[in-house]
XYZ file of C-alpha atoms in Angstrom:
460
model
C 51.620 61.576 37.683
C 52.822 58.903 40.110
C 50.732 55.724 40.392
C 50.609 53.154 43.189
C 51.663 49.641 42.174
C 48.653 47.361 41.576
C 50.409 44.836 43.843
C 50.364 47.295 46.744
C 46.702 48.155 46.108
C 45.958 44.410 46.223
C 47.920 44.037 49.468
C 46.033 46.952 51.028
C 42.675 45.606 49.860
C 43.457 42.134 51.244
C 44.189 43.592 54.686
C 41.039 45.732 54.622
C 38.953 42.714 53.587
C 40.446 40.673 56.437
C 39.594 43.389 58.977
C 36.021 43.647 57.692
C 35.501 39.880 57.698
C 36.868 39.576 61.246
C 34.208 42.079 62.373
C 31.449 40.215 60.516
C 32.470 36.656 61.491
C 33.936 36.546 65.036
C 35.093 32.909 64.651
C 37.445 34.107 61.907
C 39.561 35.818 64.574
C 39.818 32.549 66.537
C 40.718 30.727 63.333
C 43.481 33.207 62.507
C 45.018 32.805 65.981
C 44.944 29.013 65.640
C 46.665 29.166 62.235
C 49.229 31.673 63.519
C 50.124 29.466 66.519
C 50.276 26.326 64.352
C 52.576 27.972 61.813
C 54.886 29.221 64.578
C 55.041 25.718 66.069
C 55.795 24.066 62.708
C 58.542 26.576 61.879
C 60.162 26.035 65.307
C 60.008 22.239 65.014
C 61.082 21.987 61.369
C 64.177 24.152 60.706
C 64.638 22.750 57.160
C 61.110 23.876 56.226
C 61.757 27.310 57.755
C 64.999 27.572 55.747
C 63.189 26.551 52.556
C 60.446 29.159 53.063
C 63.004 31.826 53.890
C 65.136 31.081 50.827
C 62.188 31.192 48.414
C 60.611 34.317 49.907
C 57.492 32.438 50.995
C 58.053 33.119 54.689
C 57.381 36.834 54.192
C 54.121 36.184 52.327
C 52.784 33.494 54.696
C 50.948 35.856 57.054
C 49.587 37.884 54.110
C 48.174 34.888 52.278
C 44.385 34.838 51.898
C 41.881 33.588 49.406
C 38.346 34.860 49.338
C 35.285 33.357 47.672
C 32.302 35.148 46.164
C 29.358 34.253 43.934
C 27.731 36.565 41.402
C 24.518 36.266 39.450
C 24.946 37.960 36.064
C 27.398 38.334 33.215
C 27.531 42.103 33.804
C 28.508 41.593 37.455
C 31.265 39.140 36.486
C 32.643 41.413 33.769
C 32.785 44.445 36.088
C 34.428 42.354 38.805
C 37.091 41.427 36.258
C 37.757 45.125 35.679
C 37.782 45.849 39.444
C 40.293 43.068 40.128
C 42.456 44.230 37.199
C 43.042 47.526 39.056
C 44.703 45.339 41.733
C 46.798 43.371 39.226
C 44.558 40.280 39.391
C 43.696 38.216 36.321
C 41.249 35.316 35.791
C 43.215 32.076 36.067
C 41.637 28.698 35.337
C 38.092 27.562 34.585
C 36.248 25.395 37.116
C 32.953 23.655 36.397
C 31.230 22.588 39.619
C 28.003 21.221 38.083
C 29.224 17.577 38.058
C 29.295 17.806 41.861
C 25.776 19.238 42.007
C 26.698 22.904 42.445
C 25.096 25.169 39.756
C 28.054 27.476 39.151
C 31.204 27.762 37.104
C 34.177 29.737 38.321
C 37.604 31.255 37.918
C 40.247 32.496 40.351
C 41.332 36.131 40.134
C 44.968 36.415 41.221
C 48.387 37.827 40.358
C 50.202 35.788 37.710
C 53.917 36.623 38.040
C 56.034 35.212 40.864
C 57.321 38.659 41.873
C 53.743 40.001 42.178
C 52.691 36.941 44.178
C 55.502 37.612 46.661
C 54.084 41.082 47.360
C 50.520 39.823 47.833
C 49.237 36.302 47.064
C 45.615 37.397 47.558
C 43.155 35.393 45.426
C 39.380 35.477 44.964
C 37.609 32.322 43.804
C 34.719 33.824 41.838
C 31.663 31.809 40.803
C 28.934 32.739 38.320
C 25.477 31.277 38.955
C 24.184 29.230 36.030
C 20.624 30.488 35.907
C 19.836 28.208 32.958
C 20.076 25.246 35.354
C 17.021 26.431 37.353
C 14.465 23.943 36.034
C 11.323 25.872 37.050
C 10.805 28.491 34.294
C 8.814 30.885 36.494
C 11.379 30.747 39.296
C 14.204 31.240 36.788
C 12.480 34.348 35.376
C 11.957 35.657 38.913
C 15.652 35.153 39.783
C 16.694 36.960 36.594
C 14.379 39.905 37.366
C 15.705 40.261 40.937
C 19.329 40.177 39.795
C 18.658 42.673 36.984
C 17.525 45.298 39.531
C 20.555 45.242 41.801
C 23.804 47.219 41.547
C 26.612 45.571 43.502
C 29.185 48.341 42.936
C 29.157 51.817 44.455
C 29.159 54.780 42.028
C 32.572 55.689 43.465
C 34.002 52.245 42.680
C 32.752 52.407 39.086
C 34.222 55.908 38.623
C 37.609 54.821 39.981
C 37.687 51.707 37.751
C 37.023 53.939 34.728
C 39.683 56.392 35.920
C 42.304 53.666 36.420
C 41.640 52.357 32.913
C 41.829 55.845 31.340
C 44.974 57.092 33.073
C 46.782 53.755 33.483
C 46.673 53.529 37.273
C 45.674 55.254 40.508
C 47.446 57.842 42.637
C 47.948 57.299 46.378
C 44.748 59.140 47.338
C 42.749 57.477 44.562
C 44.022 54.030 45.597
C 42.967 54.596 49.201
C 39.489 55.637 48.065
C 39.314 52.686 45.665
C 39.950 50.180 48.479
C 37.155 51.694 50.586
C 34.717 51.782 47.661
C 35.562 48.275 46.428
C 35.163 46.839 49.927
C 31.448 47.726 49.909
C 30.776 45.175 47.153
C 31.825 42.339 49.479
C 30.117 43.487 52.670
C 27.412 41.392 54.368
C 23.888 42.900 54.404
C 21.291 41.391 56.713
C 18.475 42.867 54.577
C 17.370 40.473 51.838
C 15.898 41.537 48.488
C 13.078 38.952 48.487
C 10.206 37.871 50.732
C 10.515 34.939 53.113
C 8.435 32.755 50.788
C 10.476 33.708 47.711
C 13.647 32.883 49.647
C 12.159 29.488 50.570
C 11.400 28.735 46.911
C 14.889 29.729 45.785
C 16.458 27.710 48.585
C 14.331 24.673 47.731
C 15.792 24.764 44.204
C 19.337 25.003 45.648
C 20.621 26.799 48.735
C 23.405 28.391 46.728
C 20.865 29.919 44.334
C 19.194 31.611 47.318
C 22.596 32.814 48.542
C 23.268 34.581 45.230
C 19.820 35.869 44.295
C 18.299 36.922 47.630
C 20.886 39.517 48.728
C 22.155 42.950 47.723
C 25.593 41.777 46.691
C 28.194 38.994 46.625
C 29.098 39.027 50.325
C 32.466 37.440 50.981
C 31.713 33.807 51.840
C 35.045 32.900 53.371
C 38.536 34.337 53.685
C 41.080 31.559 53.906
C 44.488 31.713 55.624
C 47.332 29.346 54.749
C 48.654 26.917 57.337
C 51.837 24.861 57.249
C 50.104 21.829 58.825
C 46.400 21.454 58.203
C 46.152 18.202 60.186
C 47.178 20.006 63.384
C 44.633 22.756 62.696
C 41.895 20.208 61.959
C 42.601 18.401 65.257
C 42.692 21.619 67.312
C 39.636 23.382 65.892
C 37.210 21.814 68.428
C 39.386 23.165 71.285
C 38.571 26.652 69.971
C 34.832 26.062 69.702
C 35.055 25.349 65.969
C 33.589 22.168 64.451
C 35.565 21.122 61.353
C 34.144 19.298 58.339
C 34.551 15.520 58.434
C 37.425 15.135 55.949
C 40.223 17.318 54.640
C 39.712 17.904 50.920
C 42.537 17.243 48.473
C 45.497 14.854 48.623
C 46.344 12.873 51.773
C 49.053 13.909 54.258
C 52.530 13.533 52.707
C 56.144 14.350 53.491
C 56.202 16.520 50.359
C 52.823 18.283 50.105
C 51.270 18.651 46.659
C 48.528 20.881 45.286
C 46.001 22.036 47.885
C 44.459 20.628 51.061
C 41.417 22.400 52.555
C 39.141 22.119 55.549
C 36.386 24.362 56.903
C 33.863 24.882 59.657
C 30.107 24.833 59.208
C 28.323 27.830 57.764
C 27.079 30.373 60.280
C 23.388 30.950 60.867
C 23.015 34.716 60.385
C 19.864 36.806 60.988
C 18.120 38.057 57.865
C 15.245 40.500 57.383
C 13.158 39.599 54.332
C 11.237 42.302 52.491
C 7.958 41.302 54.123
C 9.447 41.523 57.643
C 10.441 44.454 59.884
C 13.976 45.508 58.891
C 14.862 46.368 62.485
C 13.869 42.917 63.797
C 15.196 40.177 61.483
C 12.991 37.095 61.817
C 14.628 34.913 59.201
C 18.079 33.377 58.927
C 20.553 32.395 56.233
C 23.575 30.126 56.413
C 26.213 30.224 53.697
C 29.326 31.929 55.070
C 31.931 29.730 56.703
C 35.548 29.547 57.800
C 38.148 27.772 55.705
C 41.832 26.879 56.081
C 44.241 25.654 53.419
C 47.681 24.090 53.104
C 49.480 24.536 49.795
C 52.021 22.196 48.244
C 53.843 21.769 44.951
C 52.195 22.675 41.641
C 51.892 19.574 39.464
C 52.624 19.282 35.747
C 49.982 17.874 33.360
C 51.570 14.444 33.929
C 51.386 14.923 37.707
C 47.782 16.143 37.573
C 46.775 13.120 35.486
C 48.284 10.797 38.106
C 46.645 12.759 40.938
C 43.218 12.611 39.280
C 43.624 8.897 38.584
C 44.464 8.082 42.219
C 41.796 10.410 43.650
C 39.106 8.884 41.423
C 40.212 5.357 42.339
C 39.949 6.130 46.074
C 36.524 7.745 45.681
C 35.258 4.909 43.499
C 36.387 2.421 46.152
C 34.514 4.451 48.791
C 31.360 4.394 46.672
C 29.890 7.514 48.304
C 30.519 11.192 48.950
C 33.045 11.502 51.833
C 31.219 12.327 55.060
C 31.410 11.940 58.822
C 30.283 8.315 58.733
C 32.913 7.127 56.245
C 35.724 9.634 56.966
C 38.077 7.055 58.511
C 37.695 4.651 55.588
C 38.085 7.476 53.061
C 41.342 8.635 54.650
C 42.642 5.036 54.651
C 41.719 4.586 50.982
C 43.412 7.862 50.032
C 46.613 6.893 51.855
C 46.535 3.440 50.242
C 46.067 4.687 46.682
C 48.531 7.591 46.949
C 51.414 5.260 47.764
C 51.769 5.255 43.963
C 52.572 8.986 43.957
C 56.302 9.680 44.618
C 56.832 11.470 47.926
C 60.210 13.137 47.606
C 61.168 16.193 45.633
C 63.958 14.579 43.601
C 61.588 11.953 42.209
C 58.863 14.520 41.582
C 61.341 16.611 39.600
C 63.076 13.766 37.750
C 59.747 12.223 36.719
C 58.431 15.653 35.640
C 55.450 15.360 38.006
C 55.845 18.814 39.591
C 57.103 22.267 38.638
C 60.225 23.688 40.263
C 61.970 26.998 40.593
C 65.773 27.010 40.293
C 68.242 29.144 42.243
C 72.025 29.525 41.904
C 73.982 28.442 44.978
C 76.972 30.369 46.432
C 79.182 27.616 44.956
C 77.598 28.154 41.530
C 77.999 31.940 41.656
C 81.636 31.537 42.691
C 82.208 29.334 39.630
C 80.540 31.726 37.180
C 82.072 31.568 33.718
C 83.977 28.321 34.354
C 81.164 25.786 33.996
C 81.030 25.477 30.203
C 78.301 26.716 27.896
C 76.752 23.260 27.458
C 76.395 22.324 31.147
C 73.074 20.521 31.599
C 70.533 21.330 34.263
C 71.018 17.887 35.848
C 74.793 18.343 35.952
C 74.455 21.762 37.600
C 72.107 20.287 40.214
C 74.290 17.223 40.859
C 77.356 19.414 41.380
C 75.328 21.725 43.652
C 75.788 24.775 41.447
C 71.985 25.059 41.478
C 69.221 24.063 43.859
C 65.600 23.307 42.992
C 62.594 24.286 45.112
C 59.015 23.189 44.303
C 56.707 25.886 42.950
C 53.731 26.627 45.211
C 50.346 25.675 43.791
C 48.463 28.979 43.592
C 45.150 27.675 42.289
C 42.200 25.441 43.178
C 40.756 21.944 42.693
C 37.160 21.646 41.454
C 36.454 18.426 43.376
C 37.749 20.012 46.593
C 35.834 23.251 46.020
C 32.636 21.278 45.491
C 33.343 19.237 48.630
C 33.716 22.416 50.693
C 30.498 23.830 49.209
C 28.560 20.652 49.894
C 29.789 20.232 53.459
C 28.494 23.712 54.253
C 25.294 23.662 52.228
C 24.267 20.227 53.553
C 23.419 16.926 51.917
C 20.026 18.265 50.886
C 21.821 20.668 48.552
C 23.222 17.869 46.401
C 21.598 18.055 43.002
C 22.318 16.293 39.735
C 22.549 18.587 36.724
C 22.344 17.377 33.164
C 24.004 20.555 31.904
C 27.422 20.345 30.323
C 30.530 22.363 31.134
C 30.332 25.691 29.308
C 33.674 27.481 29.394
C 32.789 29.502 26.309
C 29.687 30.976 27.966
C 31.685 31.825 31.089
C 34.430 33.573 29.109
C 31.834 35.435 27.026
C 30.277 36.695 30.255
C 33.686 37.646 31.635
C 34.638 39.435 28.426
C 37.982 37.670 28.050
C 39.579 34.229 28.081
C 40.701 32.680 31.334
C 44.413 31.932 31.665
C 45.766 28.371 31.681
C 47.322 27.936 35.129
C 49.685 25.151 33.993
C 51.145 27.489 31.388
C 51.906 30.040 34.122
C 53.821 27.463 36.192
C 55.781 26.348 33.129
C 56.691 29.980 32.383
C 57.826 30.610 35.974
C 59.971 27.459 35.912
C 61.554 28.432 32.578
C 62.200 32.010 33.736
C 64.081 30.678 36.753
C 66.189 28.394 34.536
C 67.031 31.285 32.207
C 67.943 33.527 35.150
C 70.191 30.798 36.597
C 71.998 30.290 33.291
C 72.660 34.026 33.089
C 73.844 34.137 36.720
C 76.207 31.197 36.159
C 77.338 32.217 32.683
C 76.244 28.962 31.019
């Protein structure tokens, strides 16, 4: 029996999700055109960047790149999602606790983990589990649990195909096509709520995100994010396209050598909703949670680099003394630029100071000299003599402070809550049914694989 590669199933699912989301959120189409035009402009104006992307294989994946975001309510939902994503070659990478920023969820990112799989489809889904124990009102918490216990967010067909893929070790072409259609239904928007208008109001009063998870039939896709090569251009041009961006770009400041992840978004849409005590054909309520988001990805940082990043970010935010918003955006950007002067801004320094991860490639000169370079040739020597070249590894993951900032900018200041609860990775992994993967370990493995492949190619 011939099975379709999980990477190709993931690629197909990503495209289907994008088509569905474009139909549901018309502004997404405008956003995609803006990103496409910006990327074309940047590539035309910066030939060295175009050459870098071409040589690393990133140019081919640029238009495919998306990350989605969903929120689920129960351990059973999270565990089954893990099995569904596994059919597409996606594993849970990283643990993110958003409660310190007043968002009652903890999360992981389902994605491919090997560089070759990422080249085929870098589709990711940032997946959050609602922490019901943080609902202070016992009666409301019990109500939320009872509502979530009644729903089934997967179609019978999706569950059958997940079981089948696990039993036989994959899916055939026809089965894979059916799987994509069945899986898509889990992420579709439904205007019919599962609660009354008053119950929705009570849930929303506790936290708007709680209402978003509990009051609907499933974990509708909240945003589907394309990757841009210059997020500052996109941010500046969004108003020209009828899109109002959030006040500040989340993540590091603008740099010559981008690091980690920068994100911006537009405000959540107000969408009509029919509550259970209202006519289903004439929605009288509304719900706002889904929004557009754009990201720019830079180099993945080592533990040393992340420590420096966190130190500088915290110093800038402490100096601001408030959550970044429209009123203090200019000062926040100035503080970020001022503090991040301490972070080296060229790739040689980032590599030599072990602040970022790199992928190594043999050069034509190196391949021509194969077998003549000596068994003990050091990595630095091979780079200095241009037998090898080093390219920064793309950061494939997320930043909890940035994720919380995006959530808050779309949920509104009224959604900011202070939770006394502690981070609970163990509870999250118990719910998931497996441990999450350390993202820094994946980058270190990719870097080492590239070094080993280069040594073999050069005969050293």
